[in-house]
CSV table of C-alpha atoms in Angstrom, one decimal:
chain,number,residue,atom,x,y,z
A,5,UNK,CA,0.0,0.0,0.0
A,6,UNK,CA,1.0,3.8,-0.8
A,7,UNK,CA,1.8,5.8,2.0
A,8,UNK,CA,0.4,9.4,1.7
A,9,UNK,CA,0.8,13.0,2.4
A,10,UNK,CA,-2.2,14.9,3.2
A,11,UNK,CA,-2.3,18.1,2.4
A,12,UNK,CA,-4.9,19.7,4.4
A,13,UNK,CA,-7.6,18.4,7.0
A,14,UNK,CA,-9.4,20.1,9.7
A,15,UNK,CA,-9.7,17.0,12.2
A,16,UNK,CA,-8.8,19.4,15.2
A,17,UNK,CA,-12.1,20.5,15.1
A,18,UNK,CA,-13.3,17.0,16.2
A,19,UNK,CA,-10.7,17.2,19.4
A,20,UNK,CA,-12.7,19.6,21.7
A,21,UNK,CA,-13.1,17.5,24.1
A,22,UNK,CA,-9.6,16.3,24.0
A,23,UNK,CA,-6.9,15.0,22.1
A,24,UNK,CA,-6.9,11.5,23.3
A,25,UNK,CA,-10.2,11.2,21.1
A,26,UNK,CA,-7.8,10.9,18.1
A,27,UNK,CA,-6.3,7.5,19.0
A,28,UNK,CA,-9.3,6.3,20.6
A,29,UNK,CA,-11.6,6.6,17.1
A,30,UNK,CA,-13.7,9.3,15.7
A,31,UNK,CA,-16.4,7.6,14.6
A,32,UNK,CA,-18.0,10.8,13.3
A,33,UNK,CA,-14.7,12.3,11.6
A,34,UNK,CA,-12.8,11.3,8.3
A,35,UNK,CA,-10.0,10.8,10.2
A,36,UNK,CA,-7.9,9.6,13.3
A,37,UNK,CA,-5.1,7.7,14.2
A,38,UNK,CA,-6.5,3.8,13.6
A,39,UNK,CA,-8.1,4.0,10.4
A,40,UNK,CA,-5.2,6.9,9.1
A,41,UNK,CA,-2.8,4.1,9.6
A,42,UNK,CA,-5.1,1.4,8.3
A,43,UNK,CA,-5.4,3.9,4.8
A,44,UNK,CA,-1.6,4.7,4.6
A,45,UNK,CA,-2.0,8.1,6.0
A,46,UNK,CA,1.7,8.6,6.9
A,47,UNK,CA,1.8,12.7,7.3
A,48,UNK,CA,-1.0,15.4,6.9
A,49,UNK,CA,-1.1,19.2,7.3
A,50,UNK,CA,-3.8,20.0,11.1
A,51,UNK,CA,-5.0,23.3,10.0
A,52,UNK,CA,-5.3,25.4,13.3
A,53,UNK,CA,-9.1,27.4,12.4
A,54,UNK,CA,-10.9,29.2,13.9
A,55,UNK,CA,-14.5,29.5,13.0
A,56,UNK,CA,-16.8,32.3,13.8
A,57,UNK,CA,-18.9,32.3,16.7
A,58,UNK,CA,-22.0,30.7,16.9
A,59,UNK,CA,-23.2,34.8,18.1
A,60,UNK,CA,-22.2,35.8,14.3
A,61,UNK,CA,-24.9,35.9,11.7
A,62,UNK,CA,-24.5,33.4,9.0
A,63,UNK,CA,-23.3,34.6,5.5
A,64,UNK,CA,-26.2,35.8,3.2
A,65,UNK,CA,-26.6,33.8,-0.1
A,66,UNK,CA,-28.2,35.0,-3.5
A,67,UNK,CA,-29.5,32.5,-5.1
A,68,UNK,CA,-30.1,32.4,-9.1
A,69,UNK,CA,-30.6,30.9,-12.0
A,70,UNK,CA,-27.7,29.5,-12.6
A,71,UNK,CA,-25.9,28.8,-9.2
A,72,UNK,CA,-25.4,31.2,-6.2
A,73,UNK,CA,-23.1,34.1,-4.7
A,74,UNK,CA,-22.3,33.8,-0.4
A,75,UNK,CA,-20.9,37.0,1.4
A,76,UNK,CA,-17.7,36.9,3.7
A,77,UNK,CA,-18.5,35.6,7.3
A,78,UNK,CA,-17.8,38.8,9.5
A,79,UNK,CA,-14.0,39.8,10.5
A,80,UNK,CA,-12.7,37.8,13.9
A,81,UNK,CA,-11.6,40.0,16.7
A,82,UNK,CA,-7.8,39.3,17.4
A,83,UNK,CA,-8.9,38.3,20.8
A,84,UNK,CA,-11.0,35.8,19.8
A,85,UNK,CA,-9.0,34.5,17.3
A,86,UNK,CA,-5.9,34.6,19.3
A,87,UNK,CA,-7.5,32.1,21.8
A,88,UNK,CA,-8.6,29.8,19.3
A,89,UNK,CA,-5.8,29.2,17.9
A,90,UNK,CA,-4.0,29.1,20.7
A,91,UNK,CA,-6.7,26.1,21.8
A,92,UNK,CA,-6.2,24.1,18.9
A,93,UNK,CA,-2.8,24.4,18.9
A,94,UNK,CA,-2.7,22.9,22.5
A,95,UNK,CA,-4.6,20.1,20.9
A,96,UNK,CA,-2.3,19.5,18.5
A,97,UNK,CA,1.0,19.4,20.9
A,98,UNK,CA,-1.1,17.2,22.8
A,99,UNK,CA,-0.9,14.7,20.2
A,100,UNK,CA,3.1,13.4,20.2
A,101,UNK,CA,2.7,13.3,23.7
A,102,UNK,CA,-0.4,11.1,24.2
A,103,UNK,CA,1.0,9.1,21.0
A,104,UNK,CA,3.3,6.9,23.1
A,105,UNK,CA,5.7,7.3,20.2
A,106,UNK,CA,3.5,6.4,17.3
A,107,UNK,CA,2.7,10.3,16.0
A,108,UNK,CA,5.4,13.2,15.6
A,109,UNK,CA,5.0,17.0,15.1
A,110,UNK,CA,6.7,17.4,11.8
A,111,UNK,CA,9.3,20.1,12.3
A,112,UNK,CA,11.7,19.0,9.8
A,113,UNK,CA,12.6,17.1,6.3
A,114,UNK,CA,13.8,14.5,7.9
A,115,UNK,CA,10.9,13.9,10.8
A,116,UNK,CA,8.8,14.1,7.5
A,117,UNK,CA,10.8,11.3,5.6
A,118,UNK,CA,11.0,8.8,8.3
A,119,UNK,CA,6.8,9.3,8.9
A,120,UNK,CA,7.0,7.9,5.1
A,121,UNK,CA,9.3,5.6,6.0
A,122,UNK,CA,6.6,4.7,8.7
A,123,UNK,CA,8.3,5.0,11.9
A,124,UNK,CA,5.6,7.4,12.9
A,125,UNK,CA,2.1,9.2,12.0
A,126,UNK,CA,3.1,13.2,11.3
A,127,UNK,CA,1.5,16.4,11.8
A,128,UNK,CA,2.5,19.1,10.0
A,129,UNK,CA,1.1,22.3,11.6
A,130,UNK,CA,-1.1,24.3,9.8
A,131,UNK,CA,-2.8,27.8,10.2
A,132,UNK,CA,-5.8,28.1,8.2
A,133,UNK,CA,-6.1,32.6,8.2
A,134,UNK,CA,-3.6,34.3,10.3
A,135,UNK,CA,-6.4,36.7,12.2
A,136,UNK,CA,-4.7,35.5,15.3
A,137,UNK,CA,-1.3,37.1,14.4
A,138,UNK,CA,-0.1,40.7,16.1
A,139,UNK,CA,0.7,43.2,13.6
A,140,UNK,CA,4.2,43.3,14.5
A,141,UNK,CA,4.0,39.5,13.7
A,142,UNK,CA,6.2,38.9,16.7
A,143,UNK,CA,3.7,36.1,17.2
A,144,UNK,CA,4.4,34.1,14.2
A,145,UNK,CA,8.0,33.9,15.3
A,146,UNK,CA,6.5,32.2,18.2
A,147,UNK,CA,4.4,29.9,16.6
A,148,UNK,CA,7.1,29.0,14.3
A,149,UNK,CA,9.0,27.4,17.6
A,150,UNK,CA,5.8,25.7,18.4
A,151,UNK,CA,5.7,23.4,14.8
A,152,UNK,CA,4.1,26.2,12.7
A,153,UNK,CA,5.3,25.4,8.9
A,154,UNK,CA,2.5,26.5,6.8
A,155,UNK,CA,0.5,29.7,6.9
A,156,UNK,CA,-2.8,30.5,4.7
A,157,UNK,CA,-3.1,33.9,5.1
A,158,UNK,CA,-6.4,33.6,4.9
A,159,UNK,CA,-9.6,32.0,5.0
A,160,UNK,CA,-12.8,32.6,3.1
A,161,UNK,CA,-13.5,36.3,5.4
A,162,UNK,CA,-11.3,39.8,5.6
A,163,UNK,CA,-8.5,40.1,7.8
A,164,UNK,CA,-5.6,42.3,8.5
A,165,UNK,CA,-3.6,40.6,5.6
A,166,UNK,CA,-5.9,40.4,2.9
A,167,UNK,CA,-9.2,39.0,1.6
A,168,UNK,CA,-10.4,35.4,1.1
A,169,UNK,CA,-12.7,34.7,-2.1
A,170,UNK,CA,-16.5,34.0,-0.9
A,171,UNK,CA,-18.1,31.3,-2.1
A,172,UNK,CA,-19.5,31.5,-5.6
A,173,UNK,CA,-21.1,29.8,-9.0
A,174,UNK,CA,-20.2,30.4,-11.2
A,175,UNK,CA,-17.7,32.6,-10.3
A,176,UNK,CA,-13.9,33.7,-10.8
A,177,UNK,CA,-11.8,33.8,-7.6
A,178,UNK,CA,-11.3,37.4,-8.9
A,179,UNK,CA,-13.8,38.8,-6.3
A,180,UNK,CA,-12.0,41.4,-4.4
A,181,UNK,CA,-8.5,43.2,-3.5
A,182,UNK,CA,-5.6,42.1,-2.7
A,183,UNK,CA,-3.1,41.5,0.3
A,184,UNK,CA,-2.6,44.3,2.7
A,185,UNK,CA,0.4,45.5,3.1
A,186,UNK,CA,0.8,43.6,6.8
A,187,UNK,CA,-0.1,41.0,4.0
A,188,UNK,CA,2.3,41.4,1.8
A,189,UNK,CA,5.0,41.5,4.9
A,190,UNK,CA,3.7,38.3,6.6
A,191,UNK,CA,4.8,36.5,2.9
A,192,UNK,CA,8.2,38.0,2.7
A,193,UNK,CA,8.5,37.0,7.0
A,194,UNK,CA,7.5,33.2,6.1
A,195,UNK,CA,10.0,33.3,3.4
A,196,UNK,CA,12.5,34.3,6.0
A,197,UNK,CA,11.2,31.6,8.4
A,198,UNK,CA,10.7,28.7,6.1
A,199,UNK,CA,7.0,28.6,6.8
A,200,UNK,CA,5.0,27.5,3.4
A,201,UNK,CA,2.2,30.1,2.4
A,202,UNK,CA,-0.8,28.3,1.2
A,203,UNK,CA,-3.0,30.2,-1.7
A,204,UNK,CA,-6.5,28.0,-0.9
A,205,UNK,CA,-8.3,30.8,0.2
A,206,UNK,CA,-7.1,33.2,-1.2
A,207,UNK,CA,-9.1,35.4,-4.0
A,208,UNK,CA,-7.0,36.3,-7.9
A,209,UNK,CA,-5.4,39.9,-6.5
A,210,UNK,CA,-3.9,38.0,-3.8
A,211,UNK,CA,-2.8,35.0,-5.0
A,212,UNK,CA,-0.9,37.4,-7.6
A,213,UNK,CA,0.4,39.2,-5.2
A,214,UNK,CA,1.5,36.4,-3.6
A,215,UNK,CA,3.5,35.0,-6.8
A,216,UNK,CA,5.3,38.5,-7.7
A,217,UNK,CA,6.5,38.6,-3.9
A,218,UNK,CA,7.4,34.9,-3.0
A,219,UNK,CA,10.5,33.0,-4.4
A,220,UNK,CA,9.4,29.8,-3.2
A,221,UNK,CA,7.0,26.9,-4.6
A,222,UNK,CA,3.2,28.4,-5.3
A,223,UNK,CA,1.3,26.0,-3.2
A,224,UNK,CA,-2.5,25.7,-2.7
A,225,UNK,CA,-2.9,22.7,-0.4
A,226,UNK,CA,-6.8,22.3,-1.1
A,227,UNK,CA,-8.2,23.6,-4.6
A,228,UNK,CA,-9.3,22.1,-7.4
A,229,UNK,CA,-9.8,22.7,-11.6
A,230,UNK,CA,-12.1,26.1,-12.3
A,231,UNK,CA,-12.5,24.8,-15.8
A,232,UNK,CA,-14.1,21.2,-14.6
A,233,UNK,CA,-16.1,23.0,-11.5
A,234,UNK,CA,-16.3,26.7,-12.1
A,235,UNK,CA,-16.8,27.5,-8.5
A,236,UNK,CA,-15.1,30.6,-6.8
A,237,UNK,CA,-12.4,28.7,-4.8
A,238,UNK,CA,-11.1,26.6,-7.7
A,239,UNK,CA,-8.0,27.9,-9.5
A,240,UNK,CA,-8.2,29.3,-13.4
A,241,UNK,CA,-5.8,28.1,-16.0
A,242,UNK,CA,-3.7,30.8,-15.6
A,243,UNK,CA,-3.0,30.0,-11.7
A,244,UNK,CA,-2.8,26.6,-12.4
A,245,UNK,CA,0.1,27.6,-15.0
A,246,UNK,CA,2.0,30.1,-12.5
A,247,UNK,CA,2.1,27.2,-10.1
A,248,UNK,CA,3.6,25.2,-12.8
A,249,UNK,CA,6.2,27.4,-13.8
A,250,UNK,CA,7.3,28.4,-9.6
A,251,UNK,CA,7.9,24.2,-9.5
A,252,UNK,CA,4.7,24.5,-7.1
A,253,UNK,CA,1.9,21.9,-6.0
A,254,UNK,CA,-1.6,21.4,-6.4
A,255,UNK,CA,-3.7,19.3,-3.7
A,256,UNK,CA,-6.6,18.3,-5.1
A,257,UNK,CA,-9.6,18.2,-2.4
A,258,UNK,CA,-12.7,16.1,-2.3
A,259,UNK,CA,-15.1,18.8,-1.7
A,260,UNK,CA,-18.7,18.3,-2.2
A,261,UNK,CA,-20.0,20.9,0.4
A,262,UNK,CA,-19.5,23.3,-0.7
A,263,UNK,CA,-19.3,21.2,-4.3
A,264,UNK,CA,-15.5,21.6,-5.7
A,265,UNK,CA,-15.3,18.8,-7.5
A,266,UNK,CA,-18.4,18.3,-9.9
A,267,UNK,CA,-19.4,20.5,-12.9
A,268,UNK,CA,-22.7,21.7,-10.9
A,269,UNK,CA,-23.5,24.4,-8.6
A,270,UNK,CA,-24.4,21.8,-5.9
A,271,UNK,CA,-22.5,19.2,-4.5
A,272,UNK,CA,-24.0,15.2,-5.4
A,273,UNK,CA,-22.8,13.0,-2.5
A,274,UNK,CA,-23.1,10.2,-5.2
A,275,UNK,CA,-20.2,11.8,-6.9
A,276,UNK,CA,-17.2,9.0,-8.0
A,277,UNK,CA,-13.8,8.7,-7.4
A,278,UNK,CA,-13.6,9.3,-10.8
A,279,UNK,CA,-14.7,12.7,-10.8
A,280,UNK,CA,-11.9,13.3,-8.3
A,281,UNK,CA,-9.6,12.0,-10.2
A,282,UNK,CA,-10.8,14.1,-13.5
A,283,UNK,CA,-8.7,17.0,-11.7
A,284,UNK,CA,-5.7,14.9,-10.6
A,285,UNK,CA,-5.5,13.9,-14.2
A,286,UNK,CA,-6.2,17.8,-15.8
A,287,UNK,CA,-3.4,19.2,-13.4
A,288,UNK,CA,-0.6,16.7,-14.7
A,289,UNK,CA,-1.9,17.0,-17.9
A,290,UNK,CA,-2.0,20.9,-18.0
A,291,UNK,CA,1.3,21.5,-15.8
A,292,UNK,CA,2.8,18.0,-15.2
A,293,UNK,CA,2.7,15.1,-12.5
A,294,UNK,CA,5.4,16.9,-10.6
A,295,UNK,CA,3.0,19.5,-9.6
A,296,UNK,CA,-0.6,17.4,-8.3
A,297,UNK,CA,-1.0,16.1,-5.2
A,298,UNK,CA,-3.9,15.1,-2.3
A,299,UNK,CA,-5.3,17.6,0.1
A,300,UNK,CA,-8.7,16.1,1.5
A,301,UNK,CA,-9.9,18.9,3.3
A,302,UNK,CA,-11.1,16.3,5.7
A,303,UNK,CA,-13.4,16.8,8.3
A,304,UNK,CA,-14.2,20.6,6.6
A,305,UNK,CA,-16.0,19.4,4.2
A,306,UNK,CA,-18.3,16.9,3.3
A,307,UNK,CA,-17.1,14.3,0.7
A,308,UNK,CA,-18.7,11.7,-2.0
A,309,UNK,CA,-20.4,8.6,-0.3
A,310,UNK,CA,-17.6,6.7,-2.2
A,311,UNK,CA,-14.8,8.4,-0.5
A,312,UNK,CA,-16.4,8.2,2.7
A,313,UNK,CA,-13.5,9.0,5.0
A,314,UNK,CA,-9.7,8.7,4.9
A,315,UNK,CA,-10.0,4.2,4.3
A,316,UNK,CA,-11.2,5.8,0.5
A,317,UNK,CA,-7.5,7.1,-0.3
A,318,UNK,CA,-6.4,3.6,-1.3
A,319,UNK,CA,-9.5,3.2,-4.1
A,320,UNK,CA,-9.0,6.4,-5.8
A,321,UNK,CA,-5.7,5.8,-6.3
A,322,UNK,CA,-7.0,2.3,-7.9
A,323,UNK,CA,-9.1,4.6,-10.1
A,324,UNK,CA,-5.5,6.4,-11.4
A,325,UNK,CA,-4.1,3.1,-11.5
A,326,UNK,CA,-6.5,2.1,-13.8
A,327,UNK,CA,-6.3,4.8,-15.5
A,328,UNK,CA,-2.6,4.2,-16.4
A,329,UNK,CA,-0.9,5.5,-13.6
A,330,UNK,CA,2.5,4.2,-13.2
A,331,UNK,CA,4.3,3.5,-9.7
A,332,UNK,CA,6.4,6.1,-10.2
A,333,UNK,CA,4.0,8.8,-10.9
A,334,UNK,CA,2.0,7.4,-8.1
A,335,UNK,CA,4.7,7.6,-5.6
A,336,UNK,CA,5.2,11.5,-6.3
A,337,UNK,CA,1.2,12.3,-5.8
A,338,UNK,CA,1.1,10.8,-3.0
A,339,UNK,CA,4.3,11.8,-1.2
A,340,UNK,CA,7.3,12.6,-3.2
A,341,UNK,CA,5.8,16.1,-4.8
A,342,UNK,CA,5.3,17.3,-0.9
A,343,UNK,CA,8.7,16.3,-0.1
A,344,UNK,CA,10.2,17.8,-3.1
A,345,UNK,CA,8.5,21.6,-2.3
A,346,UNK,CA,9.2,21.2,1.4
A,347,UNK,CA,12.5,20.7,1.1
A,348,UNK,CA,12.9,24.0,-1.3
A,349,UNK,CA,10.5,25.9,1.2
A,350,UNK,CA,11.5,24.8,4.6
A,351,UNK,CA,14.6,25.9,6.3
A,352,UNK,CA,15.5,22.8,8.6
């Protein structure tokens, strides 16, 4: 069995009531530690998130004909975001230690090579919109020591840094301006770090801003093909290509809800692995096999009945198998392509 790099799942959500839950099963999640193992699951990106309080009113949608159009959830006080994140960050350092040796906070190359090597499950940490960050960004210095290696700057709201693209079909990501000027110096202070910045959420201004600042890999961890699914969050030929060209990476998500993955407006939990792997197949055709690779966006999303949870990894790489796939081209979706941008973003 192929062991696998994740690149982006929300399962901290699932550990409010403690990170033991993890190893003990989740029988409501995509993910934990038994069945992750069972799958091949050897490393995956936690995304730290914080959502917006139950208090906050819920986005307004305009429906019409042809799809719909969802405003930005309101902008997170830095209090409230700061604690959080700081919350599900304890969860997360909670996990090596409750692991008993069998998970590892993924700090380096090397941790993440030996968790494909499987002498350990690895957790890369991930902040999914920096709203928690000080201005300064002394924090993110901080963070950094705690694990942090991967920063989306922001989610699908406002903050300090820039805006993330609402919801939309059909729609272009181009919905809205681009990163601040705090965000603009949060990219060139991961660069300096070695933290990866992650385009997901981003709308077109800011992922463009992103690629005429950074010298690293373009990475979105969780994004699929606009031209197949020509929802909001998806990336345009022209992204796709820029990420090509930077020797960046692709995760391909299994979004249904909101639907990322099907032609339609709504998501169709009846939707096949095949349709899945109609965007693994466009990127490598478009840009080449060195740039595709997984990012669930477990446990934030809901995903196709055949999928079902993290045990569906294994058939959809059947599907590319069928499909042609060779070992070799296999071995880099699933964990080589990570290593391979890691290594040139990273500074340990």
């Amino acid at each position: 069995m192929l062991r696998f790099i994740d690149g982006h799942h929300d399962t901290l959500l699932e550990l409010n009531d403690g990170s033991d839950a993890f190893f003990t099963g989740l029988p409501s999640a995509h993910l934990d530690f038994t069945r992750g193992k069972k799958a091949g699951f050897a490393a995956g990106f936690f995304a730290v998130f914080a959502p917006n309080p139950i208090s906050d009113p819920d986005p307004s949608i305009v429906h019409t004909e042809a799809g719909y159009m969802k405003s930005l959830p309101p902008i997170l006080s830095r209090e409230y975001a700061l604690a959080a994140t700081t919350r599900s960050m304890a969860r997360f350092s909670q996990l090596e230690e409750l692991s008993k040796g069998t998970f590892k906070t993924i700090r380096t190359i090397a941790d993440l090579k030996k968790a494909v090597d499987g002498d350990w499950m690895g957790g890369i940490l991930h902040m999914e919109g920096a709203e928690a960050l000080d201005d300064d960004l002394d924090l993110l210095y901080v963070f950094y020591k705690a694990g942090l290696r991967s920063i989306g700057p922001v989610w699908s709201r406002s903050n300090q840094f820039g805006e993330g693209v609402p919801y939309g079909y059909p729609s272009s990501p181009d919905t809205g301006p681009g990163l601040t000027p705090e965000g603009k110096e949060l990219v060139r202070k991961c660069s300096e770090l070695g933290i990866m910045v992650d385009l997901s959420h981003l709308n077109e201004r800011g992922f463009w801003d992103v690629a005429a600042i950074s010298d690293k890999p373009l990475v979105a961890t969780h994004a699929n093909v606009h031209r197949i699914c020509p929802v909001s969050r998806n990336l345009t030929d022209p992204q796709i290509d820029k990420i090509g060209q930077s020797a960046g990476l692709i995760g391909i998500t299994y979004s249904i809800d909101p639907n990322m993955v099907t032609p339609s407006a709504e998501g169709d939990p009846g939707a096949s692995l095949e349709d899945i792997a109609d965007h693994i197949d466009y990127v490598r055709n478009r840009i080449g096999v060195d740039h595709v690779a997984l990012g669930s966006d477990f446990d934030g999303t809901m995903v196709p009945d055949a999928m079902k949870d993290v045990t569906g990894v294994p058939m959809l790489l059947s599907v590319l198998e069928q499909r042609g796939w060779k070992k070799s081209e296999l071995e880099k979706l699933t964990y080589k392509n990570w290593i391979r941008v890691l290594e040139q973003t990273w500074k340990e």
